[in-house]
Structures are given as structure tokens and as C-alpha cells.
Coordinates of C-alpha atoms in Angstrom, one line a residue:
M1 CA -17.6 2.1 47.4
F2 CA -15.0 4.5 45.7
K3 CA -11.6 4.9 47.2
I4 CA -9.2 7.6 45.9
D5 CA -5.7 6.2 44.9
D6 CA -7.2 2.8 44.6
P7 CA -4.5 0.4 43.4
K8 CA -7.0 -1.5 41.2
N9 CA -7.6 1.7 39.2
N10 CA -3.9 2.2 39.0
Y11 CA -3.4 -1.3 37.6
K12 CA -6.2 -0.7 35.0
N13 CA -4.6 2.6 34.2
V14 CA -1.2 1.0 33.6
A15 CA -2.6 -2.0 31.7
H16 CA -4.5 0.4 29.3
A17 CA -1.2 2.2 28.6
F18 CA 0.6 -1.1 28.0
F19 CA -1.8 -2.5 25.4
L20 CA -2.4 0.9 23.7
S21 CA 1.3 1.5 23.3
L22 CA 1.9 -2.0 22.1
A23 CA -0.6 -1.3 19.3
I24 CA 0.1 2.3 18.2
T25 CA 3.9 2.2 18.2
I26 CA 3.6 0.8 14.7
A27 CA 2.6 4.2 13.6
E28 CA 5.1 6.1 15.7
P29 CA 5.5 9.5 14.0
S30 CA 9.3 9.5 14.2
T31 CA 10.0 6.1 12.6
I32 CA 7.4 3.8 10.9
M33 CA 4.8 6.4 10.0
P34 CA 7.2 8.4 7.7
L35 CA 8.5 5.2 6.1
M36 CA 5.0 3.9 5.4
V37 CA 3.8 7.2 4.0
H38 CA 7.0 7.5 2.0
H39 CA 6.2 4.1 0.4
F40 CA 3.1 5.5 -1.1
S41 CA 4.3 9.1 -1.7
Q42 CA 7.7 10.7 -2.2
S43 CA 6.5 14.1 -1.0
A44 CA 8.1 15.4 2.2
V45 CA 5.0 17.6 2.7
I46 CA 2.7 14.6 2.6
V47 CA 5.0 12.8 5.1
G48 CA 4.7 15.8 7.4
F49 CA 1.0 16.1 6.9
F50 CA 0.3 12.5 7.9
A51 CA 2.5 12.8 10.9
S52 CA 0.3 15.7 12.0
L53 CA -2.9 13.8 11.1
L54 CA -2.2 11.1 13.6
R55 CA -2.8 13.6 16.5
G56 CA -4.0 16.7 14.9
G57 CA -7.6 15.6 14.3
A58 CA -8.3 15.9 18.0
I59 CA -8.0 19.7 17.8
V60 CA -11.3 20.4 16.0
I61 CA -13.5 18.6 18.6
Q62 CA -12.1 19.2 22.1
L63 CA -14.0 22.4 22.9
Y64 CA -17.2 20.8 21.8
A65 CA -16.5 17.8 23.9
A66 CA -15.8 20.0 26.9
F67 CA -19.1 21.9 26.3
H68 CA -20.9 18.7 27.1
A69 CA -18.5 17.1 29.6
Q70 CA -18.7 20.0 32.0
S71 CA -22.2 18.8 33.1
Y72 CA -21.3 15.0 33.2
K73 CA -21.3 13.4 36.7
R74 CA -19.5 10.4 35.1
V75 CA -17.5 10.2 31.9
I76 CA -16.7 6.5 31.6
P77 CA -19.8 5.6 29.5
Y78 CA -18.8 8.1 26.9
L79 CA -15.2 7.0 27.0
R80 CA -16.3 3.5 26.1
R81 CA -17.9 4.8 22.9
V82 CA -14.7 6.6 22.0
F83 CA -12.7 3.4 22.5
F84 CA -15.1 1.5 20.1
F85 CA -14.7 4.1 17.3
R86 CA -10.9 4.3 17.8
F87 CA -10.7 0.6 17.3
L88 CA -12.7 0.7 14.1
S89 CA -10.6 3.5 12.7
W90 CA -7.3 1.8 13.4
F91 CA -8.4 -1.6 11.9
S92 CA -9.7 0.1 8.8
I93 CA -6.2 1.4 8.0
G94 CA -4.8 -2.1 7.9
L95 CA -7.7 -3.4 5.9
A96 CA -7.4 -0.6 3.3
I97 CA -3.7 -1.3 2.9
Y98 CA -4.3 -5.1 2.6
L99 CA -7.2 -4.7 0.0
I100 CA -5.8 -1.9 -2.1
G101 CA -2.1 -1.5 -1.4
D102 CA 0.1 -0.6 -4.3
S103 CA -2.6 -1.2 -6.9
N104 CA -3.8 2.4 -6.3
K105 CA -1.4 4.2 -4.0
Q106 CA -3.4 7.5 -4.0
L107 CA -6.6 5.7 -2.9
T108 CA -4.6 3.8 -0.2
L109 CA -3.2 7.1 1.1
L110 CA -6.7 8.5 1.2
F111 CA -8.0 5.7 3.4
I112 CA -4.9 5.8 5.6
G113 CA -5.5 9.5 6.1
L114 CA -9.2 9.0 6.8
G115 CA -8.4 6.3 9.3
L116 CA -5.8 8.4 11.1
F117 CA -8.1 11.4 11.1
F118 CA -11.0 9.6 12.7
F119 CA -8.6 7.8 15.2
S120 CA -7.3 11.2 16.2
F121 CA -10.7 13.0 16.0
T122 CA -12.3 10.6 18.5
A123 CA -9.3 11.0 20.7
G124 CA -10.4 14.7 21.1
F125 CA -13.4 13.4 23.1
G126 CA -11.2 10.8 24.8
A127 CA -8.6 13.3 26.0
I128 CA -11.2 15.4 27.9
Y129 CA -12.7 12.3 29.6
F130 CA -9.3 10.7 30.3
K131 CA -7.9 13.8 32.1
E132 CA -11.2 14.2 34.0
L133 CA -10.8 10.6 35.2
Q134 CA -7.2 11.1 36.2
A135 CA -8.1 14.1 38.3
K136 CA -11.0 12.3 40.0
L137 CA -9.3 8.9 40.6
F138 CA -5.9 10.0 42.0
S139 CA -4.4 12.7 44.3
K140 CA -1.7 15.0 43.0
T141 CA 1.3 12.9 44.3
Y142 CA -0.2 9.6 43.4
R143 CA -1.2 10.9 39.9
G144 CA 2.4 11.7 39.1
K145 CA 3.4 8.2 40.1
T146 CA 0.6 6.4 38.2
M147 CA 1.3 8.5 35.0
A148 CA 5.0 7.6 35.3
N149 CA 3.9 3.9 35.7
R150 CA 1.8 4.3 32.6
N151 CA 4.7 5.7 30.7
V152 CA 7.0 2.9 31.8
A153 CA 4.5 0.2 31.0
G154 CA 3.8 1.9 27.6
S155 CA 7.5 2.1 26.9
I156 CA 8.1 -1.6 27.7
A157 CA 5.2 -2.5 25.4
S158 CA 6.7 -0.3 22.7
I159 CA 10.1 -2.0 23.0
I160 CA 8.3 -5.3 22.5
S161 CA 6.4 -3.7 19.6
G162 CA 9.6 -2.5 18.0
G163 CA 10.9 -6.1 18.0
I164 CA 7.7 -7.4 16.5
A165 CA 7.7 -4.6 13.8
G166 CA 11.4 -5.4 13.0
S167 CA 10.5 -9.1 12.6
V168 CA 7.5 -8.3 10.4
F169 CA 9.6 -6.0 8.1
E170 CA 12.2 -8.7 7.7
N171 CA 9.7 -11.4 6.7
Y172 CA 7.0 -9.5 4.7
E173 CA 7.4 -7.0 1.9
A174 CA 5.8 -3.6 2.1
P175 CA 2.9 -2.8 1.9
L176 CA 1.6 -6.1 3.3
S177 CA 3.9 -5.7 6.4
Y178 CA 2.0 -2.4 7.2
A179 CA -1.4 -4.0 6.7
Y180 CA -0.6 -7.0 9.0
L181 CA 0.8 -4.7 11.7
F182 CA -2.3 -2.4 11.8
M183 CA -4.9 -5.3 11.8
V184 CA -3.2 -7.3 14.5
S185 CA -2.4 -4.3 16.6
S186 CA -6.1 -3.2 16.6
A187 CA -7.0 -6.4 18.4
I188 CA -4.2 -5.8 21.0
M189 CA -5.5 -2.2 21.4
A190 CA -9.0 -3.5 22.1
I191 CA -7.7 -5.4 25.1
G192 CA -6.5 -2.2 26.7
F193 CA -9.8 -0.4 26.0
I194 CA -11.8 -3.2 27.6
I195 CA -9.7 -3.2 30.7
F196 CA -9.8 0.6 31.2
G197 CA -13.6 0.6 30.4
T198 CA -14.2 -1.3 33.7
I199 CA -12.5 1.3 35.9
N200 CA -14.3 2.4 39.0
E201 CA -15.3 6.1 38.6
P202 CA -16.9 8.2 41.4
S203 CA -19.8 10.6 40.7
K204 CA -18.9 14.2 40.4
E205 CA -21.2 16.6 42.3
N206 CA -19.5 19.9 41.6
I207 CA -20.4 20.3 38.0
S208 CA -21.1 23.3 35.8
K209 CA -24.4 24.0 34.2
K210 CA -24.2 23.6 30.5
E211 CA -24.8 26.8 28.5
K212 CA -27.8 27.0 26.2
S213 CA -25.7 26.9 23.1
F214 CA -22.2 26.1 22.0
K215 CA -21.8 29.7 20.8
E216 CA -22.4 30.9 24.4
F217 CA -19.9 28.3 25.7
I218 CA -17.2 29.6 23.3
K219 CA -17.9 33.2 24.5
N220 CA -17.6 32.2 28.2
S221 CA -14.4 30.2 27.5
N222 CA -12.9 33.2 25.8
I223 CA -13.6 35.3 28.9
L224 CA -12.1 32.7 31.1
L225 CA -8.9 32.6 28.9
K226 CA -8.6 36.4 29.0
N227 CA -8.9 36.5 32.8
D228 CA -6.3 33.7 33.5
R229 CA -2.8 34.9 32.5
R230 CA -1.2 31.7 33.9
L231 CA -3.3 29.6 31.6
R232 CA -2.3 31.7 28.6
V233 CA 1.4 31.4 29.4
Q234 CA 1.1 27.7 30.0
I235 CA -0.7 27.2 26.7
L236 CA 2.1 29.0 24.9
A237 CA 4.8 26.8 26.6
I238 CA 2.9 23.6 25.7
F239 CA 2.4 24.8 22.1
L240 CA 6.2 25.5 21.8
S241 CA 6.9 22.0 23.2
F242 CA 5.5 20.5 20.1
G243 CA 8.4 22.2 18.2
Y244 CA 10.2 18.9 18.5
L245 CA 7.8 17.6 15.8
L246 CA 8.9 20.1 13.2
A247 CA 11.8 17.8 12.2
M248 CA 11.2 14.6 14.1
P249 CA 9.5 12.7 11.3
F250 CA 12.4 13.5 9.0
V251 CA 15.2 12.3 11.2
I252 CA 14.5 8.7 10.1
L253 CA 14.5 9.8 6.4
K254 CA 17.8 11.4 6.9
A255 CA 19.2 8.2 8.4
N256 CA 17.7 6.2 5.5
S257 CA 19.5 8.5 3.0
S258 CA 22.8 8.2 4.9
F259 CA 22.9 4.4 5.1
E260 CA 20.6 1.4 4.3
L261 CA 18.1 0.8 7.0
S262 CA 17.2 -2.8 7.7
G263 CA 13.9 -3.8 9.3
W264 CA 15.8 -4.6 12.5
M265 CA 17.4 -1.1 12.5
V266 CA 13.9 0.5 12.3
G267 CA 12.7 -1.7 15.1
G268 CA 15.8 -0.8 17.1
F269 CA 15.2 2.9 16.7
I270 CA 11.6 2.3 18.1
S271 CA 13.0 0.3 21.0
I272 CA 15.7 2.8 21.9
Q273 CA 13.2 5.6 21.9
M274 CA 11.0 3.6 24.3
L275 CA 14.1 2.9 26.4
G276 CA 14.5 6.6 26.7
S277 CA 10.9 6.8 27.9
I278 CA 11.6 4.2 30.5
I279 CA 14.6 6.1 31.7
G280 CA 12.6 9.3 31.8
S281 CA 9.5 8.0 33.5
G282 CA 11.1 5.3 35.6
F283 CA 14.0 7.3 37.0
L284 CA 13.8 11.0 36.2
W285 CA 10.2 12.3 35.9
R286 CA 8.7 10.2 38.7
R287 CA 11.1 12.0 41.1
I288 CA 9.9 15.5 40.1
S289 CA 6.6 16.8 41.4
D290 CA 7.3 20.4 40.2
Y291 CA 5.8 20.2 36.8
E292 CA 7.1 23.6 35.7
K293 CA 10.7 22.3 36.3
M294 CA 9.8 19.1 34.5
L295 CA 8.8 21.0 31.5
T296 CA 12.0 23.1 31.5
I297 CA 14.2 20.0 31.7
A298 CA 12.2 18.3 28.9
F299 CA 12.9 21.3 26.6
A300 CA 16.6 21.1 27.4
I301 CA 16.7 17.4 26.5
A302 CA 14.8 17.9 23.2
I303 CA 17.3 20.7 22.2
A304 CA 20.1 18.3 23.0
A305 CA 18.6 15.7 20.7
Y306 CA 18.6 18.1 17.7
I307 CA 22.1 19.3 18.4
T308 CA 23.1 15.7 18.2
A309 CA 21.2 15.3 15.0
L310 CA 23.2 18.2 13.4
F311 CA 26.3 16.1 13.7
A312 CA 24.9 12.5 13.3
N313 CA 26.8 10.3 10.9
S314 CA 26.4 6.8 12.3
I315 CA 23.8 4.5 13.6
Y316 CA 25.0 5.0 17.1
S317 CA 24.4 8.7 16.9
Y318 CA 20.9 8.1 15.7
F319 CA 20.4 5.7 18.7
A320 CA 21.4 8.6 20.9
I321 CA 18.9 11.0 19.2
F322 CA 16.0 8.6 19.6
L323 CA 16.9 7.9 23.2
L324 CA 16.8 11.6 24.0
F325 CA 13.5 12.0 22.1
G326 CA 12.0 9.3 24.3
I327 CA 13.1 11.0 27.5
A328 CA 11.9 14.5 26.4
I329 CA 8.5 13.4 25.0
D330 CA 7.5 11.7 28.2
G331 CA 8.5 14.8 30.1
F332 CA 6.3 17.0 27.9
S333 CA 3.4 14.7 28.2
I334 CA 3.4 14.3 32.0
A335 CA 4.1 18.0 32.6
G336 CA 1.4 19.2 30.2
M337 CA -1.3 17.0 31.7
N338 CA -0.6 17.7 35.3
L339 CA -0.1 21.5 34.9
V340 CA -3.6 22.0 33.6
I341 CA -5.1 19.7 36.3
E342 CA -3.3 21.7 39.0
I343 CA -4.6 25.2 38.0
A344 CA -8.1 24.2 36.9
P345 CA -11.1 24.7 39.3
E346 CA -13.0 21.4 39.7
D347 CA -16.1 22.5 37.9
K348 CA -14.2 24.1 35.1
R349 CA -11.6 21.3 34.6
P350 CA -13.0 20.1 31.2
I351 CA -13.0 23.6 29.9
Y352 CA -9.4 24.3 31.1
T353 CA -8.3 21.0 29.6
A354 CA -10.0 21.7 26.3
L355 CA -8.6 25.3 26.0
Q356 CA -5.0 24.1 26.7
T357 CA -5.2 21.1 24.4
N358 CA -7.1 22.9 21.6
L359 CA -4.8 26.0 21.4
S360 CA -1.5 24.3 22.1
S361 CA -2.3 21.4 19.8
F362 CA -1.8 23.6 16.7
G363 CA 1.8 22.7 17.4
L364 CA 0.9 19.2 16.1
F365 CA 1.0 20.7 12.6
F366 CA 4.7 21.6 12.9
P367 CA 5.6 18.6 10.8
V368 CA 3.7 20.1 7.8
L369 CA 5.9 23.2 8.1
G370 CA 9.0 21.0 8.4
G371 CA 8.0 19.1 5.3
Y372 CA 7.5 22.3 3.4
L373 CA 10.9 23.7 4.4
L374 CA 12.5 20.4 3.5
R375 CA 10.9 20.4 0.1
V376 CA 11.8 24.1 -0.7
F377 CA 15.4 24.2 0.8
N378 CA 16.3 20.4 0.7
S379 CA 18.2 20.8 3.9
Y380 CA 17.9 18.7 7.0
T381 CA 20.3 21.0 8.8
L382 CA 17.8 23.9 8.2
I383 CA 14.8 22.1 9.8
Y384 CA 16.9 20.9 12.7
I385 CA 18.0 24.5 13.4
A386 CA 14.4 25.7 13.1
A387 CA 13.3 23.1 15.7
I388 CA 16.1 24.2 18.0
I389 CA 15.0 27.8 17.7
I390 CA 11.3 26.9 18.6
L391 CA 12.3 24.7 21.5
S392 CA 14.7 27.4 22.8
L393 CA 11.8 29.9 22.8
G394 CA 9.8 27.3 24.7
L395 CA 12.6 26.8 27.2
F396 CA 12.7 30.6 27.8
V397 CA 8.9 30.7 28.4
S398 CA 9.0 27.6 30.8
I399 CA 11.8 29.2 32.8
K400 CA 9.8 32.4 33.1
M401 CA 6.7 30.4 34.1
E402 CA 8.7 28.5 36.7
K403 CA 9.9 31.8 38.3
N404 CA 6.7 33.9 38.1
F405 CA 3.9 31.5 39.0

């Protein structure tokens, strides 16, 4: 028998976050990912492109996933399939680096890109199913707490992962260090997938009848978007929140050009960012149930991170930057998910989720713009200021949203 706010589902929700974060922190787009891609290519544009690829592949599929998901009474069987393909995609990256590596750097980059794309692509389905589950399993108040618990557990796992990554970098030369991290972490990831796959999901009776064609679905979704001003403003705010990604992948490269980074320093940056996540979710965000306010505060903290970056000249200042990143990113994540769940009618929830995620997620390609600007102008200061401008626009929109809705 299903019970809303069941502690067992909360534990499985949190365990999934722990093992997933333990695994994917090795490709964190602000630290290890730029260094790994930079090993195989010196192009800043390529670095930015791969940082986008880790998440951007989900954009192309979410509306199609929602087209089908709106008529599902249960989504967990479909989510299990997503988990299986995500595991294969992640493992294949490590295998490609191990088998090819420096012998053919372009080919290795191609396989890394394909692995990241399919890992992100399948997440497009997973994001729809995951948010549907969160809405069905937990009440508004409990959902905020379980998401904060997820983020704290994920951050603790990422701190552990940062230490492991630092140890591997100290003991193994690139690119073997990257290969080992990806292959081992895929097994860790699988543990979290298996645990979450056993979650107890209720049947949903209030469902939408699926349209006869995907084209008709897109037409109806467009009408829904035109008629819901709040959703449009919210999508703009979430889109601008991704402005932090414009320069984030290049902060670690700037640090690397300022002083020599050891493996332990890289691991330390990961751990300090995850400490910021713990501070955010464990002490700040869990106390805020007004998600518009949460979004506004997250914008302000992200802006503070880049202002710090403008004057950073020591390892301690970079620790401060990554700490602020950790706090802000969790705020963006929790606010974005809960805002769309709050305004969506039950039968239209997959469509609302897909519209917000699809349209706002074009912001995931901000790193490509950042890489292009860095290549053309060769100025870290310029891309930091550009990120501040975008985030400031987002802050303005979130404040207006907080006052008007």
C-alpha cells in the first residue's frame, strides 16, 4: 500500500543521489572535465562544447518524452531502462580512453563526446520521469526537505569523490587516470540506479490522453505556453540561471595558468565546491519554502562568485569561488524543479516540466559562447563580466517574478 512521504522512498531517493554524485563528480564541468578535454585538445571552444555536452544532450528529447509520459500511470519501468543506458554510456567513455588514449587523440575525443551525449540524451527521458516521481511521492513541504537531503548526500559523496580523484591523479598519469575513474565510477553509479529502481510508486489516475501525433502535441504545447505567462517568465529566469556556466569551465584553466595545480588541488576544488553544496542544502535552502526567493538568493551568490573571480590571485580565493558555486548551483537546482511542480496541473505536469527544461536548457550551451569569447579576445576578465551581466539580468527577472506572482 502506497503512503505519501514514505521514509523508505526518501532513503532510496537520498541513496540514489549519493551514489550518482560519487560517480559523476569525476566529470564535474567546473574542474575535471575541462582538464580532461584540455589534455586531448588545446581549443577553448572544444572545452566549452564538451562542458555543454554533458547536460545539453537532454534538450533534444524531453518534449518527445513528455508526449509519451503524459499518458503513463507509472513511470518507474521506463526510468529503469534509462538507468541501464546511462550506465553503458558512462562506462564506454572510460573504456575508449583506456583502449585509444593518446594514440589517436581526435578519435578519443569523438568517443568521449558520443558517450557524454548519450549519457545526457537518455537523461532527457529520465528528467521527466524523475520529476513526475518526486511530485507523486512527496508533499510540497516534504519534497523540499528530501531534495535538500539528496543534495547534502550528493555533496558528501562528491567530497569523497574529490579525494579519490586527487589520489588517482597523484598516482596515475593522464589519460589512464581518466579511464580508471570513469570505469570504476560506472559501477558505483549502477548501485544508485538499482536502489532507486526499487522505489514504491503509486498509480496515477489523472492522466492526459496522448495526442494522435507528436506534431499535434507540439501544437498543443505551444498553445499552453502562450496562455501561461507565469510559465514563460519562469522559463526565462531558469534560462538565465545557466549564465553561471558561461565562464565556469574556464575558472579552473585560469587557475592552472596562474600557478601549478597538483592532483590534490584539483580534488580540493571539487571537495570545496561540494562543501558549498552542503552549506546551501543543509543549512540555507532547506529553510526556504518560497522558491522564487530561493532563486533570487542563488543569483546573488553566483554573481558574488564571479566578482571574486575578477580579483582571484591565490589558491584561497579560488577555494572561495568554488564554495560559492556550490551554494548557488544547488539553489538553482532545487528552485527550478519545485517551481515547475508547483504551477503545473497534475495531468499536464510532464508537459510543463518538458517545456521548462527544454527551453531553459539552451542555457547549457553558454560554455560554448564562453569558449568562443575566450578564444577571440583571450580575456578571462571579459567572460567573467559577461557571466555577471547575464546573471544580473536573471536576478532582475527573479525579483520581478517574486513580486508579481
